[in-house]
Tab-separated table of C-alpha atoms and ligand atoms in Angstrom:
chain	number	residue	atom	x	y	z
A	4	MET	CA	-36.153	68.138	19.443
A	5	SER	CA	-39.407	68.045	17.530
A	6	ASP	CA	-37.615	69.131	14.333
A	7	LEU	CA	-35.427	66.058	14.468
A	8	LEU	CA	-38.432	63.766	14.699
A	9	GLN	CA	-40.043	65.580	11.772
A	10	ASP	CA	-36.831	65.074	9.789
A	11	LEU	CA	-36.886	61.366	10.618
A	12	GLN	CA	-40.533	61.150	9.509
A	13	TRP	CA	-39.587	62.931	6.278
A	14	ARG	CA	-36.686	60.651	5.405
A	15	TYR	CA	-37.302	57.320	3.714
A	16	ALA	CA	-35.235	54.795	1.815
A	17	THR	CA	-35.509	56.575	-1.524
A	18	LYS	CA	-36.339	54.261	-4.406
A	19	LYS	CA	-35.945	56.737	-7.262
A	20	PHE	CA	-33.624	59.736	-7.374
A	21	ASP	CA	-33.793	62.651	-9.795
A	22	PRO	CA	-30.569	62.245	-11.819
A	23	SER	CA	-30.576	65.947	-12.733
A	24	LYS	CA	-30.123	67.080	-9.125
A	25	ALA	CA	-26.783	66.941	-7.309
A	26	VAL	CA	-26.185	67.379	-3.588
A	27	ALA	CA	-24.059	70.468	-2.845
A	28	GLN	CA	-20.558	69.723	-1.536
A	29	GLU	CA	-21.339	71.660	1.659
A	30	LYS	CA	-24.156	69.232	2.491
A	31	VAL	CA	-22.052	66.185	1.640
A	32	ASP	CA	-19.336	67.542	3.938
A	33	PHE	CA	-21.909	68.018	6.711
A	34	ILE	CA	-23.008	64.376	6.409
A	35	LEU	CA	-19.397	63.129	6.309
A	36	GLU	CA	-18.538	65.139	9.415
A	37	ALA	CA	-21.502	63.617	11.257
A	38	ILE	CA	-20.097	60.186	10.376
A	39	ARG	CA	-16.570	61.162	11.434
A	40	LEU	CA	-17.863	62.410	14.796
A	41	SER	CA	-19.735	59.178	15.499
A	42	ALA	CA	-18.964	57.105	18.541
A	43	SER	CA	-17.039	53.854	18.053
A	44	SER	CA	-15.899	51.125	20.396
A	45	SER	CA	-12.673	52.262	22.131
A	46	GLY	CA	-12.690	55.211	19.719
A	47	LEU	CA	-10.909	53.121	17.090
A	48	GLN	CA	-13.070	54.309	14.162
A	49	PRO	CA	-12.345	51.037	12.384
A	50	TYR	CA	-13.743	52.055	9.007
A	51	GLU	CA	-13.379	54.618	6.257
A	52	VAL	CA	-15.869	56.267	3.946
A	53	PHE	CA	-15.376	56.314	0.183
A	54	VAL	CA	-17.323	59.058	-1.592
A	55	VAL	CA	-18.021	57.806	-5.090
A	56	THR	CA	-19.153	60.412	-7.595
A	57	ASN	CA	-17.502	58.866	-10.684
A	58	LYS	CA	-20.456	57.722	-12.798
A	59	ASP	CA	-18.595	54.924	-14.604
A	60	ILE	CA	-17.569	53.404	-11.305
A	61	ARG	CA	-21.105	53.719	-9.958
A	62	ALA	CA	-22.439	52.083	-13.137
A	63	LYS	CA	-20.034	49.170	-12.575
A	64	ILE	CA	-21.507	48.636	-9.104
A	65	VAL	CA	-25.166	48.484	-10.237
A	66	PRO	CA	-25.122	44.908	-11.682
A	67	HIS	CA	-23.624	43.723	-8.392
A	68	ALA	CA	-26.298	45.551	-6.406
A	69	TRP	CA	-29.529	43.949	-7.555
A	70	GLY	CA	-29.626	46.460	-10.426
A	71	GLN	CA	-30.524	49.244	-7.991
A	72	GLN	CA	-30.582	52.403	-10.120
A	73	GLN	CA	-30.349	54.708	-7.108
A	74	ILE	CA	-26.586	54.103	-7.284
A	75	VAL	CA	-26.327	55.934	-10.608
A	76	ASP	CA	-29.249	58.348	-10.254
A	77	ALA	CA	-28.045	59.762	-6.926
A	78	SER	CA	-25.155	62.234	-7.151
A	79	HIS	CA	-22.935	60.679	-4.454
A	80	VAL	CA	-22.563	57.163	-3.121
A	81	LEU	CA	-20.959	56.709	0.285
A	82	VAL	CA	-19.306	53.328	0.752
A	83	PHE	CA	-18.624	52.278	4.339
A	84	ALA	CA	-15.351	50.309	4.129
A	85	VAL	CA	-14.437	48.419	7.272
A	86	TRP	CA	-11.072	47.228	8.587
A	87	ASP	CA	-10.693	43.562	7.662
A	88	ASN	CA	-9.019	42.895	11.013
A	89	TYR	CA	-7.699	44.620	14.142
A	90	THR	CA	-3.902	44.676	14.016
A	91	ALA	CA	-1.463	46.001	16.608
A	92	GLU	CA	-0.500	48.709	14.125
A	93	ARG	CA	-4.074	49.908	13.662
A	94	ILE	CA	-4.725	49.951	17.408
A	95	ASN	CA	-1.446	51.724	18.146
A	96	ASN	CA	-2.057	54.334	15.443
A	97	MET	CA	-5.287	55.385	17.093
A	98	PHE	CA	-3.917	55.419	20.641
A	99	ASP	CA	-0.835	57.362	19.479
A	100	LEU	CA	-3.081	59.888	17.718
A	101	VAL	CA	-5.074	60.450	20.901
A	102	ASN	CA	-1.870	60.998	22.910
A	103	GLU	CA	-0.515	63.354	20.266
A	104	GLU	CA	-3.696	65.411	19.960
A	105	ARG	CA	-4.300	65.621	23.707
A	106	GLY	CA	-0.650	66.280	24.426
A	107	PHE	CA	-0.299	63.771	27.232
A	108	SER	CA	-0.576	60.077	28.035
A	109	ASN	CA	-1.408	58.351	31.270
A	110	GLN	CA	-1.000	54.909	32.716
A	111	GLY	CA	-4.709	54.081	32.706
A	112	TRP	CA	-4.929	54.846	28.989
A	113	GLU	CA	-1.750	52.849	28.251
A	114	ASP	CA	-3.089	49.908	30.290
A	115	TYR	CA	-6.252	50.061	28.217
A	116	ARG	CA	-4.201	50.102	24.990
A	117	ASN	CA	-2.294	47.021	26.181
A	118	MET	CA	-5.492	45.247	27.107
A	119	LEU	CA	-6.755	45.735	23.531
A	120	LEU	CA	-3.364	44.749	22.070
A	121	ASN	CA	-3.473	41.556	24.125
A	122	THR	CA	-7.027	40.768	23.049
A	123	TYR	CA	-8.021	41.928	19.556
A	124	PRO	CA	-5.099	40.919	17.292
A	125	GLN	CA	-5.201	37.370	18.711
A	126	ARG	CA	-8.846	36.865	17.756
A	127	ASP	CA	-9.801	35.532	14.347
A	128	ALA	CA	-10.065	38.138	11.601
A	129	GLU	CA	-13.759	37.486	10.960
A	130	THR	CA	-14.707	38.213	14.595
A	131	ASN	CA	-12.722	41.440	14.433
A	132	PHE	CA	-14.228	42.409	11.098
A	133	GLU	CA	-17.762	41.817	12.430
A	134	HIS	CA	-16.986	43.959	15.475
A	135	ALA	CA	-15.583	46.701	13.254
A	136	ALA	CA	-18.614	46.503	10.948
A	137	ARG	CA	-20.912	47.207	13.898
A	138	GLN	CA	-19.048	50.485	14.410
A	139	ALA	CA	-19.568	51.420	10.750
A	140	TYR	CA	-23.323	50.990	11.212
A	141	ILE	CA	-23.232	53.615	13.958
A	142	GLY	CA	-21.711	55.920	11.334
A	143	LEU	CA	-24.452	54.916	8.927
A	144	GLY	CA	-27.044	55.928	11.527
A	145	SER	CA	-25.398	59.326	11.914
A	146	ALA	CA	-25.356	59.745	8.133
A	147	LEU	CA	-29.058	58.954	7.841
A	148	ILE	CA	-29.922	61.506	10.516
A	149	ALA	CA	-27.567	64.168	9.158
A	150	ALA	CA	-28.898	63.694	5.617
A	151	ALA	CA	-32.458	64.071	6.877
A	152	ASP	CA	-31.471	67.218	8.778
A	153	ALA	CA	-29.924	68.634	5.581
A	154	LYS	CA	-33.036	67.597	3.604
A	155	VAL	CA	-30.939	65.291	1.459
A	156	ASP	CA	-32.495	62.000	0.383
A	157	SER	CA	-30.639	58.752	0.922
A	158	THR	CA	-30.986	54.986	0.667
A	159	PRO	CA	-29.114	52.731	3.071
A	160	MET	CA	-28.177	49.610	1.091
A	161	GLU	CA	-26.905	46.192	1.981
A	162	GLY	CA	-28.290	44.817	-1.261
A	163	PHE	CA	-24.986	44.388	-3.056
A	164	VAL	CA	-22.198	41.839	-3.320
A	165	PRO	CA	-19.426	43.193	-1.075
A	166	LYS	CA	-16.701	41.142	-2.766
A	167	GLU	CA	-17.507	42.759	-6.130
A	168	VAL	CA	-17.649	46.293	-4.716
A	169	ASP	CA	-14.349	45.639	-2.917
A	170	GLU	CA	-12.858	44.625	-6.257
A	171	ILE	CA	-14.213	47.686	-8.098
A	172	LEU	CA	-12.870	50.088	-5.452
A	173	GLY	CA	-9.634	48.199	-4.731
A	174	LEU	CA	-10.532	47.820	-1.064
A	175	LYS	CA	-8.857	44.452	-0.422
A	176	GLU	CA	-5.380	45.873	-1.033
A	177	LYS	CA	-6.142	48.507	1.571
A	178	GLY	CA	-7.253	45.929	4.142
A	179	LEU	CA	-10.870	47.092	3.893
A	180	ARG	CA	-14.223	45.418	3.184
A	181	SER	CA	-17.427	47.160	2.127
A	182	VAL	CA	-20.443	46.528	4.359
A	183	VAL	CA	-23.083	49.093	3.504
A	184	ILE	CA	-23.515	51.860	0.941
A	185	LEU	CA	-25.525	55.078	0.985
A	186	PRO	CA	-26.549	56.882	-2.199
A	187	LEU	CA	-27.289	60.583	-1.577
A	188	GLY	CA	-29.415	62.748	-3.835
A	189	TYR	CA	-32.906	64.117	-4.294
A	190	ARG	CA	-36.107	62.133	-4.720
A	191	ALA	CA	-37.616	62.045	-8.216
A	192	GLU	CA	-40.941	63.783	-8.617
A	193	GLU	CA	-42.409	60.703	-10.248
A	194	GLY	CA	-41.818	56.972	-10.225
A	195	ASP	CA	-40.944	56.317	-6.567
A	196	TRP	CA	-43.376	53.687	-5.291
A	197	LEU	CA	-42.466	54.310	-1.639
A	198	VAL	CA	-42.523	58.083	-1.339
A	199	ASN	CA	-46.216	58.488	-0.498
A	200	LEU	CA	-46.679	55.334	1.542
A	201	LYS	CA	-47.142	55.577	5.303
A	202	LYS	CA	-43.977	55.046	7.321
A	203	VAL	CA	-44.680	51.902	9.323
A	204	ARG	CA	-42.998	51.164	12.630
A	205	ARG	CA	-43.784	48.776	15.485
A	206	SER	CA	-45.887	50.421	18.192
A	207	GLU	CA	-44.185	51.930	21.228
A	208	GLU	CA	-45.825	49.261	23.408
A	209	ASP	CA	-44.392	46.516	21.251
A	210	PHE	CA	-40.979	48.136	20.916
A	211	ILE	CA	-40.149	49.716	24.271
A	212	THR	CA	-40.032	47.990	27.630
A	213	ASN	CA	-39.801	50.210	30.661
A	214	VAL	CA	-37.932	48.648	33.534
A	215	ALA	CA	-38.703	51.053	36.373
B	26	FMN	C1	-28.654	48.201	6.700
B	26	FMN	C2	-29.762	48.492	5.744
B	26	FMN	C3	-29.758	47.911	4.481
B	26	FMN	C4	-30.755	48.230	3.555
B	26	FMN	N1	-30.671	47.766	2.264
B	26	FMN	C5	-31.527	48.275	1.314
B	26	FMN	C6	-31.308	48.045	-0.072
B	26	FMN	O1	-30.370	47.364	-0.489
B	26	FMN	N2	-32.169	48.615	-0.952
B	26	FMN	C7	-33.209	49.419	-0.555
B	26	FMN	O2	-33.948	49.923	-1.412
B	26	FMN	N3	-33.438	49.648	0.767
B	26	FMN	C8	-32.618	49.115	1.693
B	26	FMN	N4	-32.808	49.407	3.033
B	26	FMN	C9	-33.924	50.256	3.407
B	26	FMN	C10	-34.924	49.599	4.371
B	26	FMN	O3	-35.703	48.683	3.711
B	26	FMN	C11	-35.736	50.728	5.016
B	26	FMN	O4	-34.860	51.562	5.750
B	26	FMN	C12	-36.819	50.203	5.951
B	26	FMN	O5	-37.803	49.479	5.218
B	26	FMN	C13	-37.503	51.332	6.706
B	26	FMN	O6	-38.073	52.263	5.815
B	26	FMN	P1	-37.633	53.788	5.725
B	26	FMN	O7	-36.124	53.815	5.755
B	26	FMN	O8	-38.171	54.230	4.379
B	26	FMN	O9	-38.225	54.503	6.873
B	26	FMN	C14	-31.830	49.073	3.948
B	26	FMN	C15	-31.820	49.633	5.239
B	26	FMN	C16	-30.798	49.366	6.109
B	26	FMN	C17	-30.799	50.059	7.454
């Protein structure tokens, strides 16, 4: 338990990566698996992760991401790409997969499927996308923790123009929209203004309310 808190103290939103250091595939896989195992509402996992290592593609993203160099200096950039809507097909695919993998179905589960089918596809796409995006952020949280555990540096980033990143990665055609990206790499020895600054968080008293 205490190790995890030390890892979380160690991690920070890295401002400068060492471009000469690449994260080993084994560690990237570990972080991706932590994302894949994350909880999601109704287990729908309504997002995908794009692992961008191609430097030209990463360089194309930078001007649409406030010029943030971490995108090219890190070795991998994870892009969380969210379903643009909940469709009957997407819902059914996930419920069918659960039935197939577990080897049985039951009425309660099928009633639940029908409840979702009668609710989500009828809502407007933006409401569904926002709901799906919240699930992707749970995956982002897992990634941040897993990266810290693997002593890999990372920078969660919303500072980019999603429409442009969607265009660069061809996400629209796949019914996906980028919401957050996560460069992975190793902190530079020099030139990171944040690395030695105290991690500041609201006090426990200010942040936690006990309702006993
Ligand atoms: C969703 C999200 C978006 C963020 N976007 C950016 C970003 O675009 N660029 C950046 O340098 N940091 C970004 N941050 C980092 C936060 O500023 C940082 O996590 C926060 O100040 C706490 O500091 P720490 O992560 O170093 O502990 C983002 C963090 C989150 C969770």
